[in-house]
Short mmCIF file of C-alpha atoms and ligand atoms in Angstrom, two decimals:
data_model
loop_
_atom_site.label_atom_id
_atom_site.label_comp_id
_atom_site.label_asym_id
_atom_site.label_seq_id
_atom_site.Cartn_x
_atom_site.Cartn_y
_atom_site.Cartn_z
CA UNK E 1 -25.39 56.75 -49.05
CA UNK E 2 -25.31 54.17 -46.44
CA UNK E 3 -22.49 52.00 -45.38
CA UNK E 4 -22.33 48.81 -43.70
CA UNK E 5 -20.24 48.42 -40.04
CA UNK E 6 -16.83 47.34 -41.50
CA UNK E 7 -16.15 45.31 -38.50
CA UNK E 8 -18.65 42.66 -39.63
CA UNK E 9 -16.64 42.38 -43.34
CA UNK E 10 -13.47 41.26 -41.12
CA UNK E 11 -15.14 38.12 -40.01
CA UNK E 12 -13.89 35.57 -41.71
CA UNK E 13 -16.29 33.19 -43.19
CA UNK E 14 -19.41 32.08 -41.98
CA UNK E 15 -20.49 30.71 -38.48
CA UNK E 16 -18.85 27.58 -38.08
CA UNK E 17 -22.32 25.52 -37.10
CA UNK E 18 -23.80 27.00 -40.60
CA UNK E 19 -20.52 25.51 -42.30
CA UNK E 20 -21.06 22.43 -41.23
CA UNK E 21 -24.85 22.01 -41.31
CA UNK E 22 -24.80 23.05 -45.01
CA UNK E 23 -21.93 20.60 -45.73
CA UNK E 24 -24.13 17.83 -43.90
CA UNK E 25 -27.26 18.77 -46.41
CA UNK E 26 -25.18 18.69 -49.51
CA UNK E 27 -24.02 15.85 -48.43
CA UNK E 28 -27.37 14.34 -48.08
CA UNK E 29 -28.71 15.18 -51.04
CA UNK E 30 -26.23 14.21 -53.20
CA UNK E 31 -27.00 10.68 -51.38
CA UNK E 32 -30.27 10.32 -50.30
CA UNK E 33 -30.07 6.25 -49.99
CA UNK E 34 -27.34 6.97 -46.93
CA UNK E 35 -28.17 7.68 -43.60
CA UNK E 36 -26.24 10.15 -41.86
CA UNK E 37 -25.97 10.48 -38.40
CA UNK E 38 -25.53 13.85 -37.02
CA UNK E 39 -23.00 14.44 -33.72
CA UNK E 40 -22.11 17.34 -35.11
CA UNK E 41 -24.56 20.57 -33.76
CA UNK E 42 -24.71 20.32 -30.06
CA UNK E 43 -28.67 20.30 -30.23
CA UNK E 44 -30.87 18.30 -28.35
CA UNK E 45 -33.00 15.67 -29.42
CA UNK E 46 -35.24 14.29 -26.05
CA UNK E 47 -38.74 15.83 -26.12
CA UNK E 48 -38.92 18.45 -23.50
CA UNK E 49 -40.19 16.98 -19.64
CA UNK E 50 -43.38 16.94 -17.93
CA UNK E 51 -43.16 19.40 -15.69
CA UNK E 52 -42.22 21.79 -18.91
CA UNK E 53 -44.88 20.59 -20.71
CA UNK E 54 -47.17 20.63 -17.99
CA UNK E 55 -46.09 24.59 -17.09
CA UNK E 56 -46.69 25.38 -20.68
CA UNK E 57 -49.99 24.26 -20.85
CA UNK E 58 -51.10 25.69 -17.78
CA UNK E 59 -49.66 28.94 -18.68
CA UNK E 60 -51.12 28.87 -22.83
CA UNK E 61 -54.54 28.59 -20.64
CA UNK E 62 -53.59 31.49 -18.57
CA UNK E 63 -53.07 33.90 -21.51
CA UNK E 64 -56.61 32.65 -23.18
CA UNK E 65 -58.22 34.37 -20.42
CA UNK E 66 -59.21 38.00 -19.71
CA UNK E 67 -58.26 37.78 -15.76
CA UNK E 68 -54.97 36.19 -16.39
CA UNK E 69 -53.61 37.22 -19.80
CA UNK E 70 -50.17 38.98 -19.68
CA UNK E 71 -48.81 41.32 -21.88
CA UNK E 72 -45.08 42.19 -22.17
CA UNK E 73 -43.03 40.37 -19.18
CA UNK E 74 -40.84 42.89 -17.26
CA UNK E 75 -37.82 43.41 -19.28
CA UNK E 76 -35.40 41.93 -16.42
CA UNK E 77 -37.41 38.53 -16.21
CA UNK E 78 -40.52 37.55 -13.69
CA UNK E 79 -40.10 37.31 -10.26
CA UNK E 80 -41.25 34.05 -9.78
CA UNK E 81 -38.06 32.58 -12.18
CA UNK E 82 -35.39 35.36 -10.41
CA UNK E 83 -36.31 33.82 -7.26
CA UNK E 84 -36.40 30.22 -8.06
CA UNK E 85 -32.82 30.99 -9.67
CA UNK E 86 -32.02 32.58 -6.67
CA UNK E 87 -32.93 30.24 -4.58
CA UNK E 88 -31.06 27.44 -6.38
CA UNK E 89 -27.79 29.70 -5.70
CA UNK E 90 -28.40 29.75 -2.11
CA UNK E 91 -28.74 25.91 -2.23
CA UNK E 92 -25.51 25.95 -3.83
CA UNK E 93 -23.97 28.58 -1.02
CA UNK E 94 -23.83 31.07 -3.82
CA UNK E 95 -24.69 34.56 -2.47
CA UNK E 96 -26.15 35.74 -5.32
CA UNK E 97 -29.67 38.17 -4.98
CA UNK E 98 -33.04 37.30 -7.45
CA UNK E 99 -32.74 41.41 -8.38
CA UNK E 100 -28.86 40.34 -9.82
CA UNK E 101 -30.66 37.23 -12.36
CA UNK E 102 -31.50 39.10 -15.90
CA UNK E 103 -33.43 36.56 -17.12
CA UNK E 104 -33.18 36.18 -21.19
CA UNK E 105 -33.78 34.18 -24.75
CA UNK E 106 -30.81 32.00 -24.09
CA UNK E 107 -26.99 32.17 -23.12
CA UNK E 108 -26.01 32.55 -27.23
CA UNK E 109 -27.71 36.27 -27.42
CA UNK E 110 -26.22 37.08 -23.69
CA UNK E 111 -22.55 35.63 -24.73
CA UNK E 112 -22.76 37.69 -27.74
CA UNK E 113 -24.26 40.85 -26.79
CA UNK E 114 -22.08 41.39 -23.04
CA UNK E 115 -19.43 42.79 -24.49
CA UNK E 116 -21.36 45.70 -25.91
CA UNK E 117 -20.82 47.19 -21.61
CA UNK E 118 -17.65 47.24 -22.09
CA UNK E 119 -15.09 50.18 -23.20
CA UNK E 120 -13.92 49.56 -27.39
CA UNK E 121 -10.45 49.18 -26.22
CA UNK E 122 -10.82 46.35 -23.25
CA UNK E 123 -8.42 43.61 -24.30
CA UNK E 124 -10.39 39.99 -24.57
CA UNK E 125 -9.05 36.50 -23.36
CA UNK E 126 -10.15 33.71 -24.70
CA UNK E 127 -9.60 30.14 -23.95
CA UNK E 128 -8.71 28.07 -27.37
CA UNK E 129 -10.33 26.49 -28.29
CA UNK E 130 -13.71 27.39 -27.18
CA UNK E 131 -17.51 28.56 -28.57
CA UNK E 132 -16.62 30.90 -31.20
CA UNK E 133 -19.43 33.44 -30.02
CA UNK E 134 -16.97 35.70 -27.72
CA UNK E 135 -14.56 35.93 -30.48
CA UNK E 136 -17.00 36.27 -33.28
CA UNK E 137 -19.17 39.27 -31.36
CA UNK E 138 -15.94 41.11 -29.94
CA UNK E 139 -15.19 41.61 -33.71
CA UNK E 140 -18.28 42.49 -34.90
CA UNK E 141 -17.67 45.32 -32.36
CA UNK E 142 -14.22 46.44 -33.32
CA UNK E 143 -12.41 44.99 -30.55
CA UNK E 144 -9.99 42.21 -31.77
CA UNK E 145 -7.55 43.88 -34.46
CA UNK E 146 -6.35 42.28 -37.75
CA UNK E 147 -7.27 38.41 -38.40
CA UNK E 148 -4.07 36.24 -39.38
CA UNK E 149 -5.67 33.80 -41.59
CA UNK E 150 -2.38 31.41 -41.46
CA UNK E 151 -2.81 31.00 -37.74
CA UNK E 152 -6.47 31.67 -37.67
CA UNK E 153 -5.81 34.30 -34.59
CA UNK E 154 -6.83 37.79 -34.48
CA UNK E 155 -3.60 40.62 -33.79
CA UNK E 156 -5.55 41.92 -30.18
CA UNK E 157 -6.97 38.87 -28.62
CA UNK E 158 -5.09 37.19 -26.08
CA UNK E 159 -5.77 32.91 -26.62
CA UNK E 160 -5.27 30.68 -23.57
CA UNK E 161 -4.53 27.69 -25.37
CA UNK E 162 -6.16 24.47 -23.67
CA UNK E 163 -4.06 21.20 -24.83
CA UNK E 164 -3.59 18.03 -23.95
CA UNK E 165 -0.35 18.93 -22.33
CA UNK E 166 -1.92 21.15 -20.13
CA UNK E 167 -5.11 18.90 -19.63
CA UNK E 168 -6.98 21.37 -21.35
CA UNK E 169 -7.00 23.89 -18.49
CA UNK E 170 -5.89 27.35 -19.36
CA UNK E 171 -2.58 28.76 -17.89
CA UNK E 172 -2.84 32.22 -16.79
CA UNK E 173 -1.97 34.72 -19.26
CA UNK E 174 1.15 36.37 -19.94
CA UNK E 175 0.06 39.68 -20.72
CA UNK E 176 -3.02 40.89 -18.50
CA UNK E 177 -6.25 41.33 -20.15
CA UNK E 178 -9.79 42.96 -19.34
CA UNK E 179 -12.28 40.35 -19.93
CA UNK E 180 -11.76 37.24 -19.87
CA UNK E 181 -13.94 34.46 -21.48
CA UNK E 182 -13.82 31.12 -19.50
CA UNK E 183 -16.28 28.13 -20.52
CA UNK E 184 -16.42 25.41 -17.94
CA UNK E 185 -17.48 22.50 -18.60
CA UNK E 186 -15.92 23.64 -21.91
CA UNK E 187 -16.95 23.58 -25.44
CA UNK E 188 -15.77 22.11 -27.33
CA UNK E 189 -12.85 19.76 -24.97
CA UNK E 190 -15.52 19.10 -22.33
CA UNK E 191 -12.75 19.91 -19.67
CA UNK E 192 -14.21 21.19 -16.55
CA UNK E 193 -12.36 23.93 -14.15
CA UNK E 194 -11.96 21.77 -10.75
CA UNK E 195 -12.64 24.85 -7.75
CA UNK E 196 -9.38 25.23 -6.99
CA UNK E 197 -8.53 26.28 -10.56
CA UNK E 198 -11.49 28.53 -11.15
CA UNK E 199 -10.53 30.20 -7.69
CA UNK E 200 -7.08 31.04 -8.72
CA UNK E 201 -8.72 32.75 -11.83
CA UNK E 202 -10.82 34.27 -9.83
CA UNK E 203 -8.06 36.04 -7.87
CA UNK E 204 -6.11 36.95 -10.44
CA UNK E 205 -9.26 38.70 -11.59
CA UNK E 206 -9.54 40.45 -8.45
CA UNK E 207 -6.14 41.32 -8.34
CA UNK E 208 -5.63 43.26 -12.05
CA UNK E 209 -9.20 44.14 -12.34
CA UNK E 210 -10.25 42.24 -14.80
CA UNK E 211 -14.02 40.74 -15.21
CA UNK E 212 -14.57 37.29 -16.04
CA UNK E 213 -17.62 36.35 -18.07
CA UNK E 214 -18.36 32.70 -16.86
CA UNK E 215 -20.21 30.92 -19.37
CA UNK E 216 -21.77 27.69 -17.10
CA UNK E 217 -24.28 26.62 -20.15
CA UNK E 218 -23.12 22.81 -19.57
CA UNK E 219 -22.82 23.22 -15.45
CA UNK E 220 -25.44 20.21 -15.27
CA UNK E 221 -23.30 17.77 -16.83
CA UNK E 222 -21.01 18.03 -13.91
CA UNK E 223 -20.39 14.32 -12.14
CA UNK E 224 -16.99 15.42 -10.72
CA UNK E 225 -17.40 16.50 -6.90
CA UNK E 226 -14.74 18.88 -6.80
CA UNK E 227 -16.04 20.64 -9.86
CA UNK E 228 -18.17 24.19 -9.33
CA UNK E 229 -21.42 24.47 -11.46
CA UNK E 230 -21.20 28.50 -10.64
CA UNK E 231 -17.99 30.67 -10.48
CA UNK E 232 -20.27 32.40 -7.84
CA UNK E 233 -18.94 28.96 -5.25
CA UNK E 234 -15.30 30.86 -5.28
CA UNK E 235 -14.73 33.32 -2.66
CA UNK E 236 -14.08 37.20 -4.27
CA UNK E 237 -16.51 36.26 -7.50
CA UNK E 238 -18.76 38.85 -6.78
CA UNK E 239 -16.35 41.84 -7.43
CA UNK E 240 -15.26 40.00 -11.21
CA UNK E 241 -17.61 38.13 -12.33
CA UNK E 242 -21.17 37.58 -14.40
CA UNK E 243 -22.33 34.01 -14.66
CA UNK E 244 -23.97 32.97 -18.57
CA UNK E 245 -26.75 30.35 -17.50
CA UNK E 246 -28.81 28.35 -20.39
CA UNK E 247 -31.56 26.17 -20.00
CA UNK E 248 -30.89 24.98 -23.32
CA UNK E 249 -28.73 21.80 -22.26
CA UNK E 250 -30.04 20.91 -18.80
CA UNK E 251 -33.95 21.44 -19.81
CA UNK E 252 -33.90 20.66 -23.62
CA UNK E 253 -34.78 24.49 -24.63
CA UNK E 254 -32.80 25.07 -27.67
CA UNK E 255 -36.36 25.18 -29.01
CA UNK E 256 -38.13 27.23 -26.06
CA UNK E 257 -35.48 29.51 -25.93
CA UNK E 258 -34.55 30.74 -22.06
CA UNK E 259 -31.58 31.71 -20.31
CA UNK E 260 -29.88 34.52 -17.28
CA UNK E 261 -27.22 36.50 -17.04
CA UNK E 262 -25.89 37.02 -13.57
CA UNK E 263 -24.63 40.40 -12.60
CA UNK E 264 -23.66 41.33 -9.11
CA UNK E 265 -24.01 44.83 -7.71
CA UNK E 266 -20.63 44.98 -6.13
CA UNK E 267 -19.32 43.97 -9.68
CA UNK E 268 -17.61 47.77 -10.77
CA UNK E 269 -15.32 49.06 -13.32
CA UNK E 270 -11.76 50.32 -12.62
CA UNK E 271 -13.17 53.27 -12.72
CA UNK E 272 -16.17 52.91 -10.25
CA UNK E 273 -19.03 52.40 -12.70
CA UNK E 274 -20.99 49.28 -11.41
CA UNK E 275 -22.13 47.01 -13.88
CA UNK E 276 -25.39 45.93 -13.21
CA UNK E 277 -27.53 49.19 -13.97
CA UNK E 278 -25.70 49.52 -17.35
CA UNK E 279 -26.31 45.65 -18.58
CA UNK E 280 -30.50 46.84 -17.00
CA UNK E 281 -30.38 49.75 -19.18
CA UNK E 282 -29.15 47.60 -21.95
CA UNK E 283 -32.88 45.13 -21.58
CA UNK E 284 -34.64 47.62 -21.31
CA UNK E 285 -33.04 49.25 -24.19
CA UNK E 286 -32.75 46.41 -26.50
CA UNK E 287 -35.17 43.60 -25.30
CA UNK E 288 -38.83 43.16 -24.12
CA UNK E 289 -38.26 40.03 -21.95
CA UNK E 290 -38.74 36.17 -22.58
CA UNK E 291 -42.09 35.18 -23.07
CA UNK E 292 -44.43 34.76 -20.19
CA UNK E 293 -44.91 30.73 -21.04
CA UNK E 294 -41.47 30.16 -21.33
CA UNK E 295 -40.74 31.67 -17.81
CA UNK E 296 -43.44 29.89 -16.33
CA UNK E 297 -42.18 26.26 -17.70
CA UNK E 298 -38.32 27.75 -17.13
CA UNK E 299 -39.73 28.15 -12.98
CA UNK E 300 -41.25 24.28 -13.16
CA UNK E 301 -37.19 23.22 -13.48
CA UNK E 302 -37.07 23.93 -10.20
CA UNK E 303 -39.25 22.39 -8.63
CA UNK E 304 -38.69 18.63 -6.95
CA UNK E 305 -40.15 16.71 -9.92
CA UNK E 306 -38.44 19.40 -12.55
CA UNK E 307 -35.09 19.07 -11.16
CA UNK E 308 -35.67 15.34 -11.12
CA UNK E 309 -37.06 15.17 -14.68
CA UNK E 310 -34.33 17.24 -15.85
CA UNK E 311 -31.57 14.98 -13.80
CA UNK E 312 -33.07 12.34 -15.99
CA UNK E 313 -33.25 14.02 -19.12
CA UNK E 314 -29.17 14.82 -18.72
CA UNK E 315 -28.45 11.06 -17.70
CA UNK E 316 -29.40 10.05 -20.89
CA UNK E 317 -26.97 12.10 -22.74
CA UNK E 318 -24.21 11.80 -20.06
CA UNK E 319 -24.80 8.05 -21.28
CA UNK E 320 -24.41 8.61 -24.71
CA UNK E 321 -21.16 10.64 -23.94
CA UNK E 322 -19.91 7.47 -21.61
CA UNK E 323 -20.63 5.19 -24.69
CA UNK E 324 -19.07 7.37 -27.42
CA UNK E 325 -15.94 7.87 -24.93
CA UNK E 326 -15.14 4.49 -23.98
CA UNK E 327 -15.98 2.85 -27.32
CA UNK E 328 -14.18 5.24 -29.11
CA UNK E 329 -10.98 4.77 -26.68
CA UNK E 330 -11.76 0.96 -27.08
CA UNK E 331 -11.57 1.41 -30.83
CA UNK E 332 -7.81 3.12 -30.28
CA UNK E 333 -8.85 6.59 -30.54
CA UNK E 334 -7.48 9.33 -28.72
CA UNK E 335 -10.41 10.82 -26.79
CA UNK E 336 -10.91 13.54 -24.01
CA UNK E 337 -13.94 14.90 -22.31
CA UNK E 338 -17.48 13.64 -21.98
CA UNK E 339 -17.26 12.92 -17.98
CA UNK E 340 -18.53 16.71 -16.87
CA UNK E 341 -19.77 17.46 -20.48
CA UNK E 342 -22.13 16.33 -23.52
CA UNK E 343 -18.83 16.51 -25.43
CA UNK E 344 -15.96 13.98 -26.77
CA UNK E 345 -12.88 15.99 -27.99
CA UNK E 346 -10.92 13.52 -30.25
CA UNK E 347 -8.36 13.61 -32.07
CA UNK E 348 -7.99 12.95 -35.56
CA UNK E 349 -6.62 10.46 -37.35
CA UNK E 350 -3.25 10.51 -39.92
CA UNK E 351 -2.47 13.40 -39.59
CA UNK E 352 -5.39 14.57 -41.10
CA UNK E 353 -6.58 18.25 -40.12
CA UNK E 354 -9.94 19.14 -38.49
CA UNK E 355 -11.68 19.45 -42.09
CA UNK E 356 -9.90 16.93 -43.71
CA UNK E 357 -11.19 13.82 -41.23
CA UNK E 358 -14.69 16.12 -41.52
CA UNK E 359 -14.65 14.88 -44.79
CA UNK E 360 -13.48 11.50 -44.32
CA UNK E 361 -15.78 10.67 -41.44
CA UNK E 362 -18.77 12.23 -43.68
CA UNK E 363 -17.57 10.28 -46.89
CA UNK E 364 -16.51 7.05 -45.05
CA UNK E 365 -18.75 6.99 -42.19
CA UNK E 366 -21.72 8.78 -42.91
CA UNK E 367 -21.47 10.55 -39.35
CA UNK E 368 -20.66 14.27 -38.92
CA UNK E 369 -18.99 15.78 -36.45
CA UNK E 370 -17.47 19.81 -35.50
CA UNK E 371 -14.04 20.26 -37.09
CA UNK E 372 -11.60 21.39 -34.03
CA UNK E 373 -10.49 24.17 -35.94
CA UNK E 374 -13.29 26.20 -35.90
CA UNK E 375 -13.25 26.43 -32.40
CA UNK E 376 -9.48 28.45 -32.62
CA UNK E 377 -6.09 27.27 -33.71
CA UNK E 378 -5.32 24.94 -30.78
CA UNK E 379 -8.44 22.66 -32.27
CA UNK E 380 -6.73 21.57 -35.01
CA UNK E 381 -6.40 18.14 -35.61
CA UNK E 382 -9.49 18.02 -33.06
CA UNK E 383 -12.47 16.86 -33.64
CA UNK E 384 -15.56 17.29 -31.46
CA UNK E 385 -18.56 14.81 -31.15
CA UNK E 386 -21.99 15.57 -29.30
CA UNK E 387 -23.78 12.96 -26.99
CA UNK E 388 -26.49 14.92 -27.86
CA UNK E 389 -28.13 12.41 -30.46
CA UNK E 390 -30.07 9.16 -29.90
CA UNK E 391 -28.86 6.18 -28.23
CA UNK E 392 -29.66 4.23 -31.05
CA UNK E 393 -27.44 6.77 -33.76
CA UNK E 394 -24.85 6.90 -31.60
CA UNK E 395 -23.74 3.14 -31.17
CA UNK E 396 -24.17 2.72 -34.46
CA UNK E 397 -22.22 6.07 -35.23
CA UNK E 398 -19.20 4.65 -33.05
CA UNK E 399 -19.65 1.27 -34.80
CA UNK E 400 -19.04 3.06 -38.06
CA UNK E 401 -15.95 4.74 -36.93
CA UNK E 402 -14.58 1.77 -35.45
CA UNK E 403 -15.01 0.19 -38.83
CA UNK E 404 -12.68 2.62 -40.43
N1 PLP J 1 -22.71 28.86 -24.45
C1 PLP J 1 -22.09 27.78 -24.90
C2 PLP J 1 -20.74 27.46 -24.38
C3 PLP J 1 -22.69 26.94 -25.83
O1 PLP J 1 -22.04 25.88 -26.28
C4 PLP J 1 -23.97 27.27 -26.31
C5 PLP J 1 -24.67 26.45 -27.31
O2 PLP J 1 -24.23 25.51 -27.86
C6 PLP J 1 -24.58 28.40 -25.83
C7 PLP J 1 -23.93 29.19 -24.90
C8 PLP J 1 -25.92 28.82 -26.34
O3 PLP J 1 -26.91 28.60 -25.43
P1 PLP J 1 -28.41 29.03 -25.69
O4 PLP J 1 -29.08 27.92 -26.42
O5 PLP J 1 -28.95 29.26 -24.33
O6 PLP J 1 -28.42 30.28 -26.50
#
């Protein structure tokens, strides 16, 4: 007489990037003569580099043969990517040890699955609007009370909205809470944390003992100098936080599928449990390690010509974001972000909420983007566009909507 985990029947819904790519295929079908142009999914669309591709090869060969075949990779991730990542931190002045990368499938599993370390009854911060992941896992594990469907927030989470009033920076919270989610460059605003704003976070951290779980997926879309691409740059980050790293966004690996969790040693509960052998036991429990190919190309990022290739591969979507930005301004819109991210956070038109101009910009423009709402309450009337498509579809995307 099984029974299903009632904490998954409280979600309400179903993941907001499903929502919206099976409104974009109905759509589609019902009118196959239209073209429509997707900014809606923030996936990538560049083929992957040459020092990727190259790495892959080289590596498929090594597995064909009896001397260098590998099996399972170590359930923490290969040396040879720890230390590269490793290494990068250094470059960066980041003290942070290869032994304290866990590498992984990708930041979406890690974002998800952290929380399962901590105690049922930690209290969650989020910022809001942000990647509905953190909320989405913390109440698939019990931890976020009773959902309010007319405000769309749930009765334990703590939201930090991030407005325009407040530049889309999150205030402090009033009440204190135990983890707290930041996302920097954000998605969905594309607001960055400049240092001096992450630091105070991180002090405030330090000071009430709560963790932060740093989620830098978009950190290579940075072009603002006083904006960190690692929490680990701020003094005291060690004892609060873990670092989310993707190579999804800088490398074009939503396919490949790689990404690390940071966890430093002297990062320990408030009651002296150190986090870093429970999130090991947790692999090695759960996970048998990213495969051996993938690591190898994951390692050719940083190399000169990777991190070149890959400097390249982000220019052309920082372009795309400049274009959709300026044109959309241009056109009278009211638009934030894409200078430090591969997102445009605008807002919508008439008065129209997040789903509404979903519709109208599908109907009237043939272009989809991600409703603001689904990203928490303070998204509504937002709506988010991707520079992640081609040039090409995105002119003519930001033609259409300057046509409306
Ligand atoms: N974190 C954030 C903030 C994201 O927006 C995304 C994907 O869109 C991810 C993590 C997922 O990254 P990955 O592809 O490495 O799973």
């Amino acid at each position: 007489m099984f029974k299903v985990n009632e904490d998954y029947l409280k979600l309400p819904g179903s993941y907001l990037f499903s929502t919206v790519g099976k409104k974009f295929r109905g759509y589609q079908a019902q009118h196959p003569d239209q073209k429509v142009i997707s900014l809606g999914i923030g996936d990538v669309t560049r083929p992957l580099t040459e020092s990727t591709i190259t790495a892959l090869h080289a590596a498929v060969d090594e597995m064909g043969k009896a001397e260098t075949f590998h099996g399972y990779a170590p359930d923490l991730g290969y040396d040879f990517l720890r230390n590269a990542m490793a290494a990068e931190y250094t470059e960066r002045g980041c003290d942070i040890a290869a032994d304290e990368v866990f590498v992984s499938d990708g930041a979406k599993s890690d974002s998800a699955n952290i929380q399962e370390i901590f105690g049922r009854d930690n209290v969650i911060a989020v910022c809001d609007p942000v990647y509905p992941v953190y909320v989405d896992s913390n109440v698939m594990a019990g931890r976020t009370g009773t959902y309010d469907a007319n405000t769309g927030t749930w009765s334990d989470v703590i939201y930090m909205p991030c407005t325009e009033e407040n530049g889309f920076a999150p205030a402090l919270p009033e009440k204190t809470p135990d983890i707290i989610y930041l996302c920097s460059p954000n998605n969905p605003t594309g607001a960055a944390l400049k240092k001096s704003e992450l630091q105070k976070w991180v002090d405030y951290a330090n000071a009430n003992h709560a963790v932060i779980i740093f989620d830098a997926a978009y950190e290579a879309y940075i072009t603002e100098e006083d904006v960190p691409h690692s929490i680990f740059e701020c003094k005291g980050a060690r004892t609060c936080a873990i670092e989310l790293r993707s190579f999804s966004k800088n490398a074009g690996y939503t396919g490949l599928r790689l990404g690390a969790t940071v966890i430093p040693r002297d990062l320990v509960s408030v009651d002296g449990q150190p986090l870093h052998p429970l999130w090991a036991r947790r692999h090695g429990t759960k996970y048998n390690g990213a495969p051996y190919i993938v690591q190898r190309a994951g390692a050719s990022v940083y190399t000169p010509e990777g991190k070149q290739q890959i400097k390249e591969l982000v220019g052309i979507y920082q372009k795309n974001a400049a274009y959709i930005l300026n044109g959309l301004k241009e056109g009278g819109y009211t638009v934030y972000g894409g200078v430090n991210a591969p997102y445009i956070w605008m807002k919508t038109t008439g008065g129209m909420t997040s789903w509404e101009f979903f519709d109208y910009l599908l109907e009237n423009a043939q272009v989809v983007g991600t409703p603001g709402s689904g990203f928490g309450p303070s998204g509504e009337h937002y709506f988010r566009l991707t520079a992640f498509g081609t040039y090409e579809n995105t002119v003519e995307a930001v033609e259409r909507i300057r046509k409306l």
